[in-house]
Short mmCIF file of C-alpha atoms in Angstrom, two decimals:
data_model
loop_
_atom_site.label_atom_id
_atom_site.label_comp_id
_atom_site.label_asym_id
_atom_site.label_seq_id
_atom_site.Cartn_x
_atom_site.Cartn_y
_atom_site.Cartn_z
CA MET V 84 -24.68 19.35 -11.08
CA SER V 85 -23.33 19.31 -7.55
CA VAL V 86 -23.28 15.95 -5.78
CA GLU V 87 -22.69 15.75 -2.04
CA LEU V 88 -20.63 12.82 -0.83
CA THR V 89 -21.76 10.90 2.25
CA PRO V 90 -19.33 10.98 5.21
CA TYR V 91 -17.53 7.76 6.12
CA PRO V 92 -18.79 6.01 9.29
CA PHE V 93 -15.38 6.67 10.84
CA ASP V 94 -14.16 9.39 13.18
CA PHE V 95 -11.15 11.08 11.57
CA VAL V 96 -9.79 12.51 14.82
CA LYS V 97 -7.59 15.58 14.34
CA ARG V 98 -4.39 14.98 16.25
CA GLN V 99 -1.97 17.43 17.77
CA SER V 100 1.69 17.00 18.55
CA ALA V 101 3.14 17.64 21.98
CA ALA V 102 4.87 21.00 22.35
CA ARG V 103 8.57 20.92 21.53
CA ASN V 104 10.67 21.21 24.67
CA VAL V 105 14.03 21.47 22.90
CA ALA V 106 15.53 24.78 21.84
CA GLY V 107 17.55 24.82 18.64
CA ARG V 108 18.57 21.58 16.99
CA GLU V 109 17.16 18.27 18.12
CA HIS V 110 19.02 14.99 17.88
CA HIS V 111 17.31 11.63 17.40
CA VAL V 112 18.62 8.17 16.63
CA VAL V 113 15.91 7.38 14.05
CA VAL V 114 13.63 9.77 12.20
CA ILE V 115 10.83 8.34 10.06
CA VAL V 116 9.47 10.69 7.40
CA GLY V 117 5.85 9.81 6.69
CA GLY V 118 3.20 8.39 8.99
CA GLY V 119 1.33 6.13 6.60
CA VAL V 120 1.27 2.34 6.69
CA ALA V 121 5.01 1.93 6.03
CA GLY V 122 6.13 4.63 8.46
CA LEU V 123 3.85 3.56 11.30
CA THR V 124 4.81 -0.09 10.84
CA ALA V 125 8.50 0.83 10.95
CA ALA V 126 8.00 2.89 14.12
CA LEU V 127 6.11 0.05 15.80
CA ALA V 128 8.65 -2.59 14.76
CA LEU V 129 11.48 -0.45 16.15
CA ALA V 130 9.59 0.29 19.37
CA VAL V 131 8.93 -3.41 19.99
CA GLN V 132 12.71 -3.83 19.98
CA GLY V 133 13.27 -0.86 22.27
CA VAL V 134 14.49 1.64 19.67
CA ARG V 135 13.26 5.23 19.84
CA SER V 136 12.01 7.08 16.77
CA VAL V 137 10.35 10.31 15.72
CA VAL V 138 7.70 10.18 12.99
CA ILE V 139 7.20 13.30 10.86
CA GLU V 140 3.70 13.34 9.33
CA ALA V 141 2.34 16.19 7.18
CA ASP V 142 -1.35 15.49 7.88
CA ASP V 143 -3.17 15.85 11.18
CA THR V 144 -4.99 12.52 11.03
CA VAL V 145 -4.93 9.15 9.30
CA CYS V 146 -5.46 8.93 5.53
CA PHE V 147 -8.82 9.63 3.91
CA GLY V 148 -10.38 7.12 1.51
CA SER V 149 -10.15 3.35 1.41
CA ARG V 150 -6.87 3.31 -0.61
CA ALA V 151 -5.03 0.03 0.06
CA ILE V 152 -7.67 -2.40 1.28
CA CYS V 153 -6.36 -5.96 0.75
CA ILE V 154 -4.03 -7.15 3.52
CA SER V 155 -2.30 -10.49 3.01
CA ARG V 156 -1.62 -13.28 5.48
CA ARG V 157 2.08 -12.36 5.43
CA SER V 158 1.24 -8.79 6.53
CA LEU V 159 -1.14 -10.09 9.19
CA GLU V 160 1.66 -12.31 10.52
CA ILE V 161 3.88 -9.23 10.83
CA PHE V 162 1.16 -7.26 12.60
CA GLU V 163 0.51 -10.23 14.89
CA ARG V 164 4.18 -10.30 15.89
CA LEU V 165 4.03 -6.55 16.55
CA GLY V 166 0.88 -6.83 18.68
CA ALA V 167 -1.39 -4.92 16.29
CA VAL V 168 -3.40 -7.62 14.52
CA GLY V 169 -6.34 -8.03 16.93
CA ASP V 170 -8.37 -4.99 15.88
CA MET V 171 -7.62 -5.63 12.22
CA LEU V 172 -8.96 -9.18 12.36
CA GLU V 173 -12.02 -8.07 14.29
CA LYS V 174 -12.84 -5.29 11.82
CA GLY V 175 -11.56 -6.75 8.57
CA LEU V 176 -13.49 -9.06 6.26
CA ALA V 177 -11.68 -12.31 5.47
CA TRP V 178 -11.82 -13.75 1.98
CA THR V 179 -10.27 -16.67 0.17
CA GLY V 180 -10.98 -16.25 -3.54
CA GLY V 181 -12.92 -14.54 -6.27
CA ARG V 182 -14.66 -14.70 -9.61
CA SER V 183 -14.20 -13.06 -13.00
CA PHE V 184 -16.85 -12.55 -15.70
CA TYR V 185 -16.71 -11.93 -19.43
CA HIS V 186 -19.76 -10.97 -21.48
CA GLY V 187 -21.90 -11.86 -18.48
CA ARG V 188 -20.49 -15.38 -18.05
CA GLU V 189 -18.16 -16.60 -15.32
CA VAL V 190 -14.72 -17.42 -16.76
CA LEU V 191 -12.67 -17.79 -13.58
CA ARG V 192 -13.23 -18.91 -10.01
CA PHE V 193 -10.02 -18.92 -7.97
CA SER V 194 -9.07 -19.80 -4.40
CA MET V 195 -6.01 -18.79 -2.41
CA PRO V 196 -4.07 -21.33 -0.32
CA ASP V 197 -5.83 -21.98 2.98
CA ASP V 198 -6.20 -24.95 5.33
CA GLU V 199 -7.00 -25.84 8.94
CA ASN V 200 -3.35 -25.38 9.95
CA GLN V 201 -3.52 -21.66 9.19
CA HIS V 202 -4.86 -19.47 12.00
CA LEU V 203 -4.87 -16.33 9.85
CA PRO V 204 -6.92 -15.85 6.66
CA PRO V 205 -5.13 -15.55 3.31
CA MET V 206 -6.52 -12.03 2.89
CA ILE V 207 -8.70 -9.49 4.65
CA ASN V 208 -10.37 -6.40 3.27
CA ILE V 209 -10.08 -3.35 5.49
CA GLU V 210 -9.88 0.34 4.67
CA GLN V 211 -6.42 1.88 4.99
CA TYR V 212 -7.62 4.47 7.49
CA TYR V 213 -8.48 1.62 9.87
CA ILE V 214 -5.03 0.07 9.37
CA GLU V 215 -3.35 3.36 10.21
CA GLU V 216 -5.68 4.01 13.15
CA TYR V 217 -4.94 0.60 14.67
CA LEU V 218 -1.20 1.12 14.20
CA VAL V 219 -1.45 4.49 15.97
CA ARG V 220 -3.32 2.80 18.83
CA ALA V 221 -0.63 0.12 19.05
CA LEU V 222 2.01 2.86 19.16
CA ASP V 223 0.21 4.48 22.11
CA GLN V 224 1.62 1.62 24.20
CA TYR V 225 5.11 2.86 23.33
CA SER V 226 4.63 6.58 23.90
CA ASP V 227 8.00 6.71 25.66
CA LEU V 228 9.70 5.41 22.52
CA VAL V 229 7.72 6.93 19.63
CA ASP V 230 6.93 10.60 19.05
CA ILE V 231 4.53 11.24 16.15
CA ARG V 232 4.81 14.84 14.96
CA TRP V 233 1.49 15.52 13.27
CA SER V 234 1.10 18.52 10.92
CA SER V 235 4.86 18.55 10.35
CA ARG V 236 6.61 18.55 7.01
CA VAL V 237 10.21 17.89 5.98
CA SER V 238 11.39 20.61 3.59
CA ALA V 239 15.10 19.78 3.23
CA VAL V 240 17.42 16.81 3.78
CA THR V 241 21.22 16.87 3.83
CA GLN V 242 23.74 14.18 4.74
CA GLN V 243 26.90 15.29 6.54
CA GLY V 244 29.19 12.45 7.56
CA THR V 245 27.40 10.40 10.20
CA ASP V 246 24.54 12.90 10.50
CA VAL V 247 21.39 13.47 8.49
CA LEU V 248 20.08 17.03 8.78
CA LEU V 249 16.37 17.62 8.25
CA ASP V 250 14.57 20.95 8.07
CA VAL V 251 11.09 20.44 9.53
CA GLU V 252 8.21 22.89 9.18
CA GLN V 253 5.79 22.89 12.11
CA ASP V 254 3.44 25.53 13.51
CA GLY V 255 4.63 28.10 10.99
CA ALA V 256 8.29 27.76 11.94
CA VAL V 257 11.24 25.76 10.65
CA HIS V 258 13.54 23.88 13.00
CA GLN V 259 16.32 21.40 12.37
CA ILE V 260 16.57 17.78 13.43
CA VAL V 261 19.81 15.83 13.36
CA ALA V 262 19.29 12.09 12.93
CA ASP V 263 21.63 9.14 13.01
CA TRP V 264 19.32 7.31 10.61
CA VAL V 265 16.37 8.36 8.43
CA ILE V 266 13.66 6.11 6.99
CA ALA V 267 11.83 7.81 4.12
CA CYS V 268 8.23 6.58 3.99
CA ASP V 269 6.82 9.76 2.50
CA GLY V 270 5.02 8.29 -0.47
CA GLY V 271 5.15 8.40 -4.23
CA ARG V 272 6.00 12.11 -4.26
CA SER V 273 8.74 11.67 -1.67
CA THR V 274 10.36 14.92 -0.53
CA VAL V 275 13.34 12.97 0.79
CA ARG V 276 13.85 11.22 -2.53
CA GLU V 277 13.69 14.55 -4.35
CA ALA V 278 16.10 16.18 -1.88
CA LEU V 279 18.68 13.46 -2.59
CA ASP V 280 18.07 13.80 -6.35
CA LEU V 281 16.97 10.18 -6.71
CA HIS V 282 14.53 8.95 -9.34
CA LEU V 283 12.19 6.01 -9.73
CA GLN V 284 12.75 3.89 -12.82
CA GLY V 285 10.47 1.52 -14.68
CA THR V 286 7.15 1.65 -16.51
CA ALA V 287 4.37 4.20 -16.15
CA TYR V 288 1.13 3.00 -17.73
CA GLU V 289 -1.26 5.38 -19.46
CA GLY V 290 -4.45 3.60 -18.43
CA VAL V 291 -6.59 5.40 -15.84
CA TYR V 292 -9.02 3.95 -13.32
CA ILE V 293 -11.75 5.59 -11.29
CA ILE V 294 -11.93 4.38 -7.70
CA ALA V 295 -15.24 4.88 -5.91
CA ASP V 296 -16.27 3.94 -2.38
CA ILE V 297 -20.01 3.58 -1.93
CA ALA V 298 -22.25 2.71 1.00
CA LEU V 299 -24.41 -0.26 0.01
CA GLU V 300 -26.20 -2.91 2.06
CA THR V 301 -26.25 -6.17 0.14
CA GLY V 302 -25.98 -9.90 0.66
CA LEU V 303 -23.10 -10.33 -1.78
CA PRO V 304 -20.22 -12.32 -0.26
CA THR V 305 -16.72 -11.02 0.42
CA GLU V 306 -14.64 -11.97 -2.60
CA ARG V 307 -12.76 -10.30 -5.43
CA LEU V 308 -15.12 -9.68 -8.33
CA ALA V 309 -14.01 -8.65 -11.82
CA TRP V 310 -15.92 -7.98 -15.04
CA PHE V 311 -14.24 -7.77 -18.44
CA ASP V 312 -16.06 -5.82 -21.17
CA PRO V 313 -19.30 -5.67 -19.16
CA PRO V 314 -22.54 -4.35 -20.74
CA SER V 315 -22.59 -1.55 -18.16
CA ASN V 316 -19.17 -0.25 -19.24
CA PRO V 317 -18.25 -1.72 -22.67
CA GLY V 318 -14.55 -2.10 -23.37
CA SER V 319 -13.67 -1.55 -19.71
CA THR V 320 -12.71 -3.64 -16.71
CA ILE V 321 -14.59 -3.32 -13.41
CA LEU V 322 -13.38 -4.55 -10.02
CA MET V 323 -15.50 -4.77 -6.88
CA HIS V 324 -14.55 -5.47 -3.27
CA ARG V 325 -16.59 -5.55 -0.09
CA GLN V 326 -15.20 -3.58 2.87
CA PRO V 327 -16.23 -3.21 6.52
CA ASP V 328 -19.18 -0.97 7.46
CA ASN V 329 -21.21 -1.92 4.35
CA ILE V 330 -18.80 -0.05 2.11
CA TRP V 331 -18.01 -1.32 -1.37
CA ARG V 332 -15.03 -0.40 -3.50
CA ILE V 333 -15.70 -0.16 -7.25
CA ASP V 334 -12.85 0.44 -9.69
CA TYR V 335 -13.48 0.90 -13.38
CA GLN V 336 -11.21 1.65 -16.30
CA LEU V 337 -11.66 4.79 -18.38
CA ARG V 338 -11.65 4.69 -22.16
CA ASP V 339 -8.68 6.24 -23.93
CA ASP V 340 -10.87 9.04 -25.28
CA GLU V 341 -12.13 10.12 -21.84
CA ASP V 342 -10.74 13.15 -20.02
CA PRO V 343 -9.79 11.94 -16.51
CA HIS V 344 -10.39 15.38 -14.99
CA GLU V 345 -13.99 15.31 -16.21
CA ALA V 346 -14.53 11.59 -15.67
CA VAL V 347 -13.66 11.81 -11.96
CA LYS V 348 -16.42 14.34 -11.25
CA ALA V 349 -19.20 12.82 -9.17
CA GLU V 350 -21.89 13.69 -11.72
CA ASN V 351 -20.03 11.54 -14.26
CA VAL V 352 -19.07 8.72 -11.89
CA LEU V 353 -22.46 8.04 -10.33
CA PRO V 354 -24.27 7.03 -13.55
CA ARG V 355 -21.49 4.54 -14.31
CA VAL V 356 -21.74 3.06 -10.82
CA ARG V 357 -25.54 2.93 -11.08
CA ALA V 358 -25.30 1.13 -14.43
CA HIS V 359 -22.97 -1.46 -12.93
CA LEU V 360 -25.18 -2.05 -9.90
CA ASP V 361 -28.20 -2.43 -12.18
CA MET V 362 -26.28 -4.95 -14.28
CA ILE V 363 -25.57 -7.19 -11.27
CA GLY V 364 -29.10 -6.83 -9.92
CA GLU V 365 -28.41 -4.50 -7.00
CA LYS V 366 -31.47 -2.24 -6.85
CA GLY V 367 -31.09 -1.02 -3.27
CA THR V 368 -30.24 2.44 -2.01
CA TRP V 369 -26.59 3.44 -2.13
CA SER V 370 -24.56 6.60 -1.66
CA PRO V 371 -21.07 7.75 -2.75
CA LEU V 372 -18.39 8.29 -0.09
CA TRP V 373 -15.14 8.92 -1.97
CA ILE V 374 -13.99 9.19 -5.59
CA SER V 375 -10.41 9.17 -6.81
CA LEU V 376 -8.22 8.58 -9.87
CA TYR V 377 -5.59 5.87 -10.17
CA ARG V 378 -2.81 5.38 -12.71
CA ALA V 379 -0.81 2.15 -12.62
CA ASN V 380 2.96 2.52 -12.23
CA ALA V 381 5.67 -0.11 -12.01
CA LEU V 382 8.61 1.92 -10.71
CA THR V 383 11.44 1.48 -8.22
CA LEU V 384 14.66 3.02 -7.01
CA GLU V 385 17.83 1.11 -7.90
CA LYS V 386 18.88 1.07 -4.23
CA TYR V 387 16.92 1.56 -1.00
CA ARG V 388 19.91 2.56 1.10
CA HIS V 389 21.71 5.82 0.43
CA GLY V 390 24.20 6.45 3.18
CA ARG V 391 22.18 6.82 6.36
CA VAL V 392 18.87 7.27 4.55
CA PHE V 393 16.61 4.33 3.74
CA PHE V 394 13.56 4.26 1.51
CA ALA V 395 10.47 2.13 2.13
CA GLY V 396 6.96 1.82 0.76
CA ASP V 397 5.85 4.10 -2.06
CA ALA V 398 8.90 6.30 -1.53
CA ALA V 399 10.98 3.32 -2.71
CA HIS V 400 8.66 1.74 -5.28
CA LEU V 401 5.26 2.15 -6.91
CA VAL V 402 3.57 -1.19 -7.53
CA PRO V 403 0.33 -1.63 -9.55
CA ILE V 404 -2.70 -2.33 -7.37
CA PHE V 405 -3.60 -5.44 -9.38
CA GLY V 406 -2.39 -8.38 -7.30
CA VAL V 407 -2.54 -6.43 -3.99
CA ARG V 408 1.24 -6.00 -3.67
CA GLY V 409 1.40 -2.27 -2.84
CA ALA V 410 0.68 -1.85 0.87
CA ASN V 411 1.73 -5.42 1.59
CA SER V 412 5.18 -4.83 0.13
CA SER V 413 5.41 -1.60 2.16
CA ILE V 414 4.70 -3.53 5.36
CA ASP V 415 7.36 -6.07 4.38
CA ASP V 416 9.84 -3.25 3.73
CA ALA V 417 9.28 -1.75 7.17
CA ASP V 418 9.53 -5.09 8.96
CA ASN V 419 12.68 -6.11 7.07
CA LEU V 420 14.48 -2.85 7.79
CA ALA V 421 13.38 -2.41 11.41
CA TRP V 422 14.95 -5.54 12.89
CA LYS V 423 18.22 -4.88 11.10
CA LEU V 424 18.35 -1.24 12.11
CA ALA V 425 17.50 -2.19 15.70
CA ALA V 426 20.33 -4.74 15.71
CA VAL V 427 22.78 -2.08 14.54
CA VAL V 428 21.53 0.60 16.95
CA LYS V 429 21.71 -1.87 19.85
CA GLY V 430 25.26 -2.88 18.88
CA ARG V 431 24.31 -6.45 18.02
CA ALA V 432 25.27 -6.20 14.35
CA ASP V 433 27.69 -4.45 12.04
CA GLN V 434 26.36 -1.59 9.92
CA SER V 435 26.99 -3.63 6.78
CA LEU V 436 23.93 -5.71 7.71
CA LEU V 437 21.85 -2.74 6.59
CA ASP V 438 22.99 -3.24 3.00
CA SER V 439 21.03 -6.50 2.96
CA TYR V 440 17.82 -4.49 3.39
CA SER V 441 18.36 -2.87 0.02
CA THR V 442 19.52 -6.08 -1.64
CA GLU V 443 16.53 -8.07 -0.39
CA ARG V 444 13.80 -5.54 -0.84
CA VAL V 445 14.93 -4.31 -4.27
CA PHE V 446 14.86 -7.96 -5.35
CA ALA V 447 11.37 -8.29 -3.85
CA ALA V 448 10.24 -5.12 -5.60
CA HIS V 449 11.34 -6.46 -8.98
CA GLU V 450 9.46 -9.71 -8.31
CA ASN V 451 6.36 -7.76 -7.29
CA LEU V 452 6.67 -5.44 -10.28
CA LYS V 453 7.04 -8.38 -12.65
CA GLN V 454 3.84 -9.98 -11.40
CA GLY V 455 2.06 -6.64 -11.07
CA MET V 456 2.90 -5.73 -14.66
CA LYS V 457 1.49 -9.03 -15.93
CA SER V 458 -1.75 -8.38 -14.08
CA THR V 459 -1.89 -4.73 -15.18
CA GLU V 460 -1.34 -5.58 -18.83
CA PHE V 461 -4.21 -8.05 -18.65
CA MET V 462 -6.56 -5.89 -16.59
CA ALA V 463 -5.85 -2.71 -18.59
CA PRO V 464 -4.13 -3.63 -21.89
CA PRO V 465 -1.60 -0.88 -22.75
CA THR V 466 -1.52 -1.62 -26.50
CA PHE V 467 -3.73 -3.04 -29.21
CA ALA V 468 -1.64 -6.22 -29.22
CA PHE V 469 -2.27 -6.77 -25.50
CA GLN V 470 -5.95 -6.07 -26.11
CA LEU V 471 -6.09 -8.79 -28.79
CA MET V 472 -4.27 -11.23 -26.51
CA ARG V 473 -6.70 -10.57 -23.65
CA GLU V 474 -9.74 -11.01 -25.87
CA ALA V 475 -8.34 -14.29 -27.18
CA VAL V 476 -7.75 -15.61 -23.66
CA LEU V 477 -11.19 -14.54 -22.46
CA ASP V 478 -12.92 -16.00 -25.52
CA LEU V 479 -11.14 -19.32 -24.99
CA ALA V 480 -11.88 -19.29 -21.26
CA LEU V 481 -15.62 -19.25 -21.97
CA ASP V 482 -15.44 -22.89 -23.07
CA THR V 483 -11.95 -24.05 -22.04
CA PRO V 484 -11.51 -24.04 -18.24
CA ARG V 485 -7.78 -24.80 -18.48
CA VAL V 486 -7.20 -21.37 -20.00
CA ALA V 487 -8.87 -19.61 -17.07
CA SER V 488 -5.68 -19.69 -14.98
CA LEU V 489 -4.24 -17.01 -17.29
CA ILE V 490 -6.88 -14.62 -15.91
CA ASN V 491 -5.75 -15.12 -12.31
CA PRO V 492 -4.81 -11.75 -10.71
CA ARG V 493 -1.76 -13.30 -9.00
CA GLN V 494 -2.07 -12.33 -5.34
CA THR V 495 1.03 -11.91 -3.20
CA SER V 496 3.47 -14.78 -2.86
CA ALA V 497 6.52 -15.52 -0.72
CA ILE V 498 9.84 -13.91 -1.64
CA ARG V 499 13.04 -15.96 -1.26
CA TYR V 500 16.20 -13.94 -0.61
CA GLU V 501 18.62 -16.57 -1.84
CA GLN V 502 21.42 -14.10 -2.65
CA SER V 503 21.20 -12.07 0.57
CA SER V 504 24.28 -11.69 2.76
CA ALA V 505 22.01 -11.83 5.82
CA ILE V 506 21.26 -15.51 5.21
CA SER V 507 24.65 -16.57 3.86
CA ARG V 508 26.74 -18.61 6.32
CA ASP V 509 29.91 -17.11 4.87
CA ASP V 510 28.80 -13.57 5.73
CA GLN V 511 27.08 -14.01 9.09
CA ASP V 512 30.21 -14.03 11.28
CA HIS V 513 31.13 -10.44 10.47
CA LEU V 514 27.52 -9.17 10.31
CA PHE V 515 26.47 -10.13 13.82
CA ALA V 516 28.32 -9.29 17.02
#
């Protein structure tokens, strides 16, 4: 059975790069590999501080599919400082909490910190393609400082002394770029990481989730909704988030005996979605927009600086989606690195300041992974023992509210870099000119 997906109510504009006007090798101070959330944020943060960069992006438009949708207050504060938050706040849907259900009964109702002194919401839901689009628009104001090379792909990376050499494929030809500094933001399958023979370390979970975006008009509020062992999908966990444009994100866990390659086919996904909507009383018309597979990983590089190459976002770490730490940690990476790199490029700081980027963000990654793993092991138990523990907690939570806090998905929290040289009084004299 063939099922046709409905187009998103979004114009995925195909973009073209300006013609190259340099013969032979090019030289640039900063080259950013990857034009996703991390790469575009890094380019914008550098541009705000007057530092030029070239962004190499393999696709010809922003990403397809909702992907990372939950943007934290911390990320919004960064975007506000970079002049990119206005469109996001206007389009995004603010939310402050959520509910979890077990066997049809509510077992958790949580709220995130929020008060009248905060001018930004604790979280907004917004599709990743909007985030990238708004970052590209913000970068249009810095066209003299940022050159995005769409439909370009890095095929080789070599470090030679104070130079980083990149082979870039564009328009059927290969040319070479020499960079003083490279920021690798090219995702979980990073070409730059592979070229430098670096490997992510940590835990790869076997559990598989289906992610489906559907168009649905409903009066349900914007909050994080979770169902454990629901009648519509016994033994599974289902998550549901409202997004802009009457789009809903539904994630559900596959059973161990299901073949992911078959389960992701639309003809197998739609009945499961329909069963869930029926269970919660949604009888209206809906249509599928996007279907994808997700496997939770808790992986990171040991270091994010390797000579003159830095890693950020999914190229540096893969964080489970539970607890919304993936894209938000990528934004933090880009912001942390950009001001330090700008200080070095502008001659305001010694190059050793750049080591603090790796120290701080590797520490942050381990904190995020620790919390993400706790959430993952509860949302999708990896062993029978974890399954028993979850069932015990959920059973107790039905009648013991104090236990409900153990179900909390643990949204993002502040990271304290107590051991960083960048905040140590003893180290600051030689770091900053």
